[in-house]
mmCIF file of C-alpha atoms and ligand atoms in Angstrom:
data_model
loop_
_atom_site.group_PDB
_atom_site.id
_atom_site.type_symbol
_atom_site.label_atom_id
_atom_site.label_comp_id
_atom_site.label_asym_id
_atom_site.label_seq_id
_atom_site.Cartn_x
_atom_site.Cartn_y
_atom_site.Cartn_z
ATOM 1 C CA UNK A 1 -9.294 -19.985 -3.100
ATOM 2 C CA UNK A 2 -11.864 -19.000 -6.053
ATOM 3 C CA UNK A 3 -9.752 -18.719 -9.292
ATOM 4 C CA UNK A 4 -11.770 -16.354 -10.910
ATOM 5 C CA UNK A 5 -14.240 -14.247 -9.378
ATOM 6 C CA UNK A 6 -17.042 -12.209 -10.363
ATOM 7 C CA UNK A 7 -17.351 -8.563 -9.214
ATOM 8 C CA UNK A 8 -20.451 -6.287 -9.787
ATOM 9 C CA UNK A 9 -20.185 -6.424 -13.961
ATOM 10 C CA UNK A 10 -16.403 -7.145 -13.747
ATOM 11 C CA UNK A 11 -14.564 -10.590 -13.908
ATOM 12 C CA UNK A 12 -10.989 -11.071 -12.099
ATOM 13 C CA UNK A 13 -8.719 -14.063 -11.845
ATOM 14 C CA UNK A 14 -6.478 -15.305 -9.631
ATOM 15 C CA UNK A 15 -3.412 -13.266 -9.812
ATOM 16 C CA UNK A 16 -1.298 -13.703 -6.480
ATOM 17 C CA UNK A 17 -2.284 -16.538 -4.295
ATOM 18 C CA UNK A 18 -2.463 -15.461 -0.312
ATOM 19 C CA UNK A 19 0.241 -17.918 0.545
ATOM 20 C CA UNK A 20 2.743 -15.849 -1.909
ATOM 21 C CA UNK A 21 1.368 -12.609 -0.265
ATOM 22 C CA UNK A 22 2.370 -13.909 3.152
ATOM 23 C CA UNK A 23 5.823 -15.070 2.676
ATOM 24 C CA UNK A 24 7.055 -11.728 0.672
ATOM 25 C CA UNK A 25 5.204 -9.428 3.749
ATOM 26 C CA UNK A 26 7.176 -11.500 5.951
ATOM 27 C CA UNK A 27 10.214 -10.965 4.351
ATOM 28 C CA UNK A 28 9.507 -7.478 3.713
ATOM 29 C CA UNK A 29 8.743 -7.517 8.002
ATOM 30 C CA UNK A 30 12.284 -8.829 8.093
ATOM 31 C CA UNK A 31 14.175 -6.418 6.266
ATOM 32 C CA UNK A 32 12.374 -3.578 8.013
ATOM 33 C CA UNK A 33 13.193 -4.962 10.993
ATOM 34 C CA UNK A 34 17.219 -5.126 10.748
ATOM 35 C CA UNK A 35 16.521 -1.395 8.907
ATOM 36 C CA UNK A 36 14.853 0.086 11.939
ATOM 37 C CA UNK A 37 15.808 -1.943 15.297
ATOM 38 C CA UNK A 38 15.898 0.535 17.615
ATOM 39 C CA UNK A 39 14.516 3.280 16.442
ATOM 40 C CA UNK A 40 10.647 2.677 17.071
ATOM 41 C CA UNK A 41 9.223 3.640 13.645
ATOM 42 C CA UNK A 42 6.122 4.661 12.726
ATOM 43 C CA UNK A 43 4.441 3.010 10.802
ATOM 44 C CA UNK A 44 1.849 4.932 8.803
ATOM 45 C CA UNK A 45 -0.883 2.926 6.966
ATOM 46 C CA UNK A 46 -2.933 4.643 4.160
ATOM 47 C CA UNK A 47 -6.432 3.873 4.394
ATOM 48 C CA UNK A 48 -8.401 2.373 3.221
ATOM 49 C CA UNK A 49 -6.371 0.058 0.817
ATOM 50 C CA UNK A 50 -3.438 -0.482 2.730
ATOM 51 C CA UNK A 51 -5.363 -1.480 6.331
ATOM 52 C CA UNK A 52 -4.680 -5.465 5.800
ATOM 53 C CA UNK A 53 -0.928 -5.251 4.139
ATOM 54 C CA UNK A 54 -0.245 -2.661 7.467
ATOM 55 C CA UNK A 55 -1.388 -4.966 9.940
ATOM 56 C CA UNK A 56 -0.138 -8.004 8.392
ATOM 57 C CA UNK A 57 3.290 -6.116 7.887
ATOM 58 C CA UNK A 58 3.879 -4.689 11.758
ATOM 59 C CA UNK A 59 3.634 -8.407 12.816
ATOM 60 C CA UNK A 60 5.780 -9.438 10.372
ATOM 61 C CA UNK A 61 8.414 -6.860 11.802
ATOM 62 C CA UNK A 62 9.423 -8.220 14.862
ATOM 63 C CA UNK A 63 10.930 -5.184 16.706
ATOM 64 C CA UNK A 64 9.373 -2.142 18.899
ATOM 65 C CA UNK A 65 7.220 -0.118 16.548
ATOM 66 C CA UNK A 66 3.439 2.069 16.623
ATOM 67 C CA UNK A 67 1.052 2.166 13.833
ATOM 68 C CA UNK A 68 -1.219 5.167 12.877
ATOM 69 C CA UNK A 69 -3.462 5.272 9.802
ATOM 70 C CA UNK A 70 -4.070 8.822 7.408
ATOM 71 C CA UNK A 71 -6.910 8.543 4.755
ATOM 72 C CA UNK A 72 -6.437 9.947 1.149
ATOM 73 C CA UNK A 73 -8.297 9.626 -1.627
ATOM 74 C CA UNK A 74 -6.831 9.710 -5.614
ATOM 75 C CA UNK A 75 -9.054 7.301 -7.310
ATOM 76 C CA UNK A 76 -12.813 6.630 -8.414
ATOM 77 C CA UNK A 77 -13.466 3.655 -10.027
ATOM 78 C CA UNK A 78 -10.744 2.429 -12.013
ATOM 79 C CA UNK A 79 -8.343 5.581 -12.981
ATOM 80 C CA UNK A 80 -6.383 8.108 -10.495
ATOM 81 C CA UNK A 81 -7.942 11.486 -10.543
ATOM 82 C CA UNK A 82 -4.518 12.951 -10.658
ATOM 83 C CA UNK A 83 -5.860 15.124 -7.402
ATOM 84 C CA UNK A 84 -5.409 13.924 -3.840
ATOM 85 C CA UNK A 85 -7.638 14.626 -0.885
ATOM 86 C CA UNK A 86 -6.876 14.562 2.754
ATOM 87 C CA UNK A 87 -9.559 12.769 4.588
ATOM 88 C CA UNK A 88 -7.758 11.734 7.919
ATOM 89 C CA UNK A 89 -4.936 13.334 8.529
ATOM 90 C CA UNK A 90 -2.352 12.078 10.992
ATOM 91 C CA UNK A 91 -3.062 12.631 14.803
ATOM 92 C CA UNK A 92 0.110 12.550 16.379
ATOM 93 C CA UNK A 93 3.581 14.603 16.466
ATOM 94 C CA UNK A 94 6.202 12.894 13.865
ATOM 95 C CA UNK A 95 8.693 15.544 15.088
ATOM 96 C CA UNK A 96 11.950 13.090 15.217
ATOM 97 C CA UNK A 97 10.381 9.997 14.475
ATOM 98 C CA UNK A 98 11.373 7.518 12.196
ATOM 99 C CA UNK A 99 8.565 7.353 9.736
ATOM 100 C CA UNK A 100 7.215 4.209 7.587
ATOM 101 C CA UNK A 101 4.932 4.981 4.901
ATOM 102 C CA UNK A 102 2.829 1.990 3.653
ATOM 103 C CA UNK A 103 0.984 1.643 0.605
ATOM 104 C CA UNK A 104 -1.004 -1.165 -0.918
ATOM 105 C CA UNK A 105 -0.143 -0.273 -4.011
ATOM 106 C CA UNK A 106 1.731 2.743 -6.348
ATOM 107 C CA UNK A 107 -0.184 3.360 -9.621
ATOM 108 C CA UNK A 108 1.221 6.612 -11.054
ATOM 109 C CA UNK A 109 2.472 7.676 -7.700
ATOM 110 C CA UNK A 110 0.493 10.680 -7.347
ATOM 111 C CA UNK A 111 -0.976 10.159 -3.894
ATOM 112 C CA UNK A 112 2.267 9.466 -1.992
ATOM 113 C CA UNK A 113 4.429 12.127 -4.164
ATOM 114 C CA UNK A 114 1.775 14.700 -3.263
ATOM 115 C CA UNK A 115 1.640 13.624 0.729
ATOM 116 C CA UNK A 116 5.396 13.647 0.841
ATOM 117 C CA UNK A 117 5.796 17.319 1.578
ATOM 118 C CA UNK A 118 3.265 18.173 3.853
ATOM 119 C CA UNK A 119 4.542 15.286 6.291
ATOM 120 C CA UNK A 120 8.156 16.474 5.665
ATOM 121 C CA UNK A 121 7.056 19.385 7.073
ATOM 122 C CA UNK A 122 6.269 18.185 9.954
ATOM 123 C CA UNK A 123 10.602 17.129 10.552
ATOM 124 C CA UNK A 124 10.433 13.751 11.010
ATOM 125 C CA UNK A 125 14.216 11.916 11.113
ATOM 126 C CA UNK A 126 13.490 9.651 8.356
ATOM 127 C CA UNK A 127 10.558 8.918 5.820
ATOM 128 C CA UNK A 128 10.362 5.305 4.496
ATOM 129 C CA UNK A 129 8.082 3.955 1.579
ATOM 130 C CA UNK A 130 6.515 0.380 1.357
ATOM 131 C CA UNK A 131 4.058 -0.797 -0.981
ATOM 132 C CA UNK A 132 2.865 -4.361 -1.436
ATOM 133 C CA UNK A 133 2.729 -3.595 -5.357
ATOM 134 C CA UNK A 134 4.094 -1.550 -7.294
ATOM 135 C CA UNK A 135 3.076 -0.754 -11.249
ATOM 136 C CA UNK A 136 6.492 0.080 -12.674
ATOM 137 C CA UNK A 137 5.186 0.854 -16.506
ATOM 138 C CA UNK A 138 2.175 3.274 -14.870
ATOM 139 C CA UNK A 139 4.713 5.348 -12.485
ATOM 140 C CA UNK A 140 4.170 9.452 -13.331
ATOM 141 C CA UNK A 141 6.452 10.881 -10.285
ATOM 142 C CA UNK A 142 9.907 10.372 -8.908
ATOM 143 C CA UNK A 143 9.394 8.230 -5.996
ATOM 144 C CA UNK A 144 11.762 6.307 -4.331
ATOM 145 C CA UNK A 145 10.282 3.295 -2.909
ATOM 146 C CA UNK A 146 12.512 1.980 -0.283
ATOM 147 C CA UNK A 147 10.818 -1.914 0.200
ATOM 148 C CA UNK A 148 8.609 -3.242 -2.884
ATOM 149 C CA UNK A 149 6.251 -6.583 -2.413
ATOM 150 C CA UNK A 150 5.903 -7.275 -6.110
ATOM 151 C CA UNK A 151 6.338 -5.418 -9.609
ATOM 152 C CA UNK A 152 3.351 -6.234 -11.507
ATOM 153 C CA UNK A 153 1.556 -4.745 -15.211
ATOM 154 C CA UNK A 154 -0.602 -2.047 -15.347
ATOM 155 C CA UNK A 155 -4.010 -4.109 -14.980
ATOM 156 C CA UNK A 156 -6.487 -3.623 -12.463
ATOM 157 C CA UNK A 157 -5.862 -5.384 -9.347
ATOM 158 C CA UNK A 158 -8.557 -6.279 -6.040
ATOM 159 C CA UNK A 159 -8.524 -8.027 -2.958
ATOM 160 C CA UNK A 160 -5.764 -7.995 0.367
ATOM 161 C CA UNK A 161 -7.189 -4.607 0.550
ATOM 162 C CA UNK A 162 -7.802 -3.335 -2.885
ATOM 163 C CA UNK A 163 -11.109 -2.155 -3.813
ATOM 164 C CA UNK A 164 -13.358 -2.098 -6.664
ATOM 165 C CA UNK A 165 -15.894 -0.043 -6.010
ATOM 166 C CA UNK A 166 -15.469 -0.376 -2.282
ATOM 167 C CA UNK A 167 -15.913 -3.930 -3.231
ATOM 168 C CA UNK A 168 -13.526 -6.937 -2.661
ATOM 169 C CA UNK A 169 -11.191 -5.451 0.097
ATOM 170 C CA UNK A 170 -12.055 -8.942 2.358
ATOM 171 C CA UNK A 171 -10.507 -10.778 -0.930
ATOM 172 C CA UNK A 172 -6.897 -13.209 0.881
ATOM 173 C CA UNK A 173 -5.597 -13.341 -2.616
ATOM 174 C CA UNK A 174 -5.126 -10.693 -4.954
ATOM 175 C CA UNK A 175 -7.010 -10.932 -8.764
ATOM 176 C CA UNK A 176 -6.357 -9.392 -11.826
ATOM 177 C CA UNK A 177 -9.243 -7.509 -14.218
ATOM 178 C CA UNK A 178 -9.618 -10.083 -16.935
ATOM 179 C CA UNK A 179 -9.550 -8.631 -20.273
HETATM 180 P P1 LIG B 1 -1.498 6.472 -7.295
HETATM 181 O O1 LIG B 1 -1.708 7.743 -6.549
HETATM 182 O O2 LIG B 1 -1.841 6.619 -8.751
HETATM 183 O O3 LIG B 1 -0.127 5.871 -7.100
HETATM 184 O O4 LIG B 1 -2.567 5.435 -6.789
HETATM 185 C C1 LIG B 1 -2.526 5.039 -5.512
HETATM 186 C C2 LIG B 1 -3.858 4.540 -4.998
HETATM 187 O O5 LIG B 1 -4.792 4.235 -6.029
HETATM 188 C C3 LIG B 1 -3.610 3.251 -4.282
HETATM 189 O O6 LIG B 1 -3.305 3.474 -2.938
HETATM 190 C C4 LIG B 1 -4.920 2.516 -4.469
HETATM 191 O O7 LIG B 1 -5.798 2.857 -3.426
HETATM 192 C C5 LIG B 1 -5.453 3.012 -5.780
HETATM 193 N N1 LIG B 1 -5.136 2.048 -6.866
HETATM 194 C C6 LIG B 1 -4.164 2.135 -7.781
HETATM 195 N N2 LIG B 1 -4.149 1.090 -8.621
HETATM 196 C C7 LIG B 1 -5.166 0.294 -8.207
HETATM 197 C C8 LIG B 1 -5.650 -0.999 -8.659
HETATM 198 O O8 LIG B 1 -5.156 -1.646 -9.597
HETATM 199 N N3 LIG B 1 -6.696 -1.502 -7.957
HETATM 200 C C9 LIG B 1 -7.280 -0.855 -6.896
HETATM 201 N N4 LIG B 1 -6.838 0.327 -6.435
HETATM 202 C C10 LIG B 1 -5.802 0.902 -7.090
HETATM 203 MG MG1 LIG B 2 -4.434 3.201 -1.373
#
């Protein structure tokens, strides 16, 4: 694995190797697991970022579960807009339905605090949040975030799924901005 790498006019090291990744989503898989045996969640990937954490993450979890992706949009570049768009929105009844969201990672929070409502709307039993990363310093909304991967600064992050510029999603490892 590269330990720095070079995107577009940005460099990024090394930040969490994919070996670390894989044994926190497993345990993360784990706990999920014992949480909802039993009660075939849903788990509900946000696209694109979150695509490789979600499937790495349902076969992690070793119990009876579906997976469904939604697409929203709060960033260009390398700052949240602050506004989130709906580009996919979910195709299937949650009526009931024990409901896993999963995130790649929660910046200031505003996409998941605004996407909250309209899916509690829709009466599921239970919504869950996961995100591999969370930015603890750059948080803006109350969000309770049920399972957490890893607490890191408020740098720019790429790779397992984050994007720079659509850029650098294929990445195993995840890299830091280098200042
Ligand atoms: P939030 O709405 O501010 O919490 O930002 C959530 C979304 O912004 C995430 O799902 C990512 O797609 C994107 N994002 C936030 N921080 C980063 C980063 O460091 N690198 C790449 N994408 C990011
Ligand atoms: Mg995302």
């Amino acid at each position: 694995m590269d330990k720095q790498i070079q995107v577009q006019d940005l460099t990024f090291n090394l930040f969490i190797t994919e070996t670390t990744i894989q044994q926190r989503v497993k345990e993360l898989g784990e706990e999920i697991a014992i949480q909802f045996k039993d009660q075939n969640p849903l788990f509900i990937g946000i696209l694109n970022g979150a695509l490789i954490f979600t499937a790495d993450l349902i076969r992690a979890c070793p119990i009876a579960s579906e997976v469904t992706f939604m697409k929203v949009q709060s960033y260009a570049g390398l700052q949240s807009t602050g506004t989130v768009t709906t580009q996919i929105g979910l195709q299937q009844d949650i009526k009931g339905r024990s409901i896993i969201l999963v995130e790649d990672i929660i910046d200031t929070g505003a996409t998941l605090y605004h996407l909250l409502p309209d899916l509690q709307k829709l009466a599921p039993r239970s919504i869950s949040l996961v995100s591999l990363l969370v930015k603890p310093t750059a948080l803006k909304y109350p969000l309770v975030i049920d399972y957490k991967g890893f607490e890191i600064p408020d740098k720019f992050v790429i790779g397992y799924g984050l994007d720079y510029n659509e850029q650098a999603r294929n990445l195993s490892g995840i890299y830091q901005l280098k200042k």
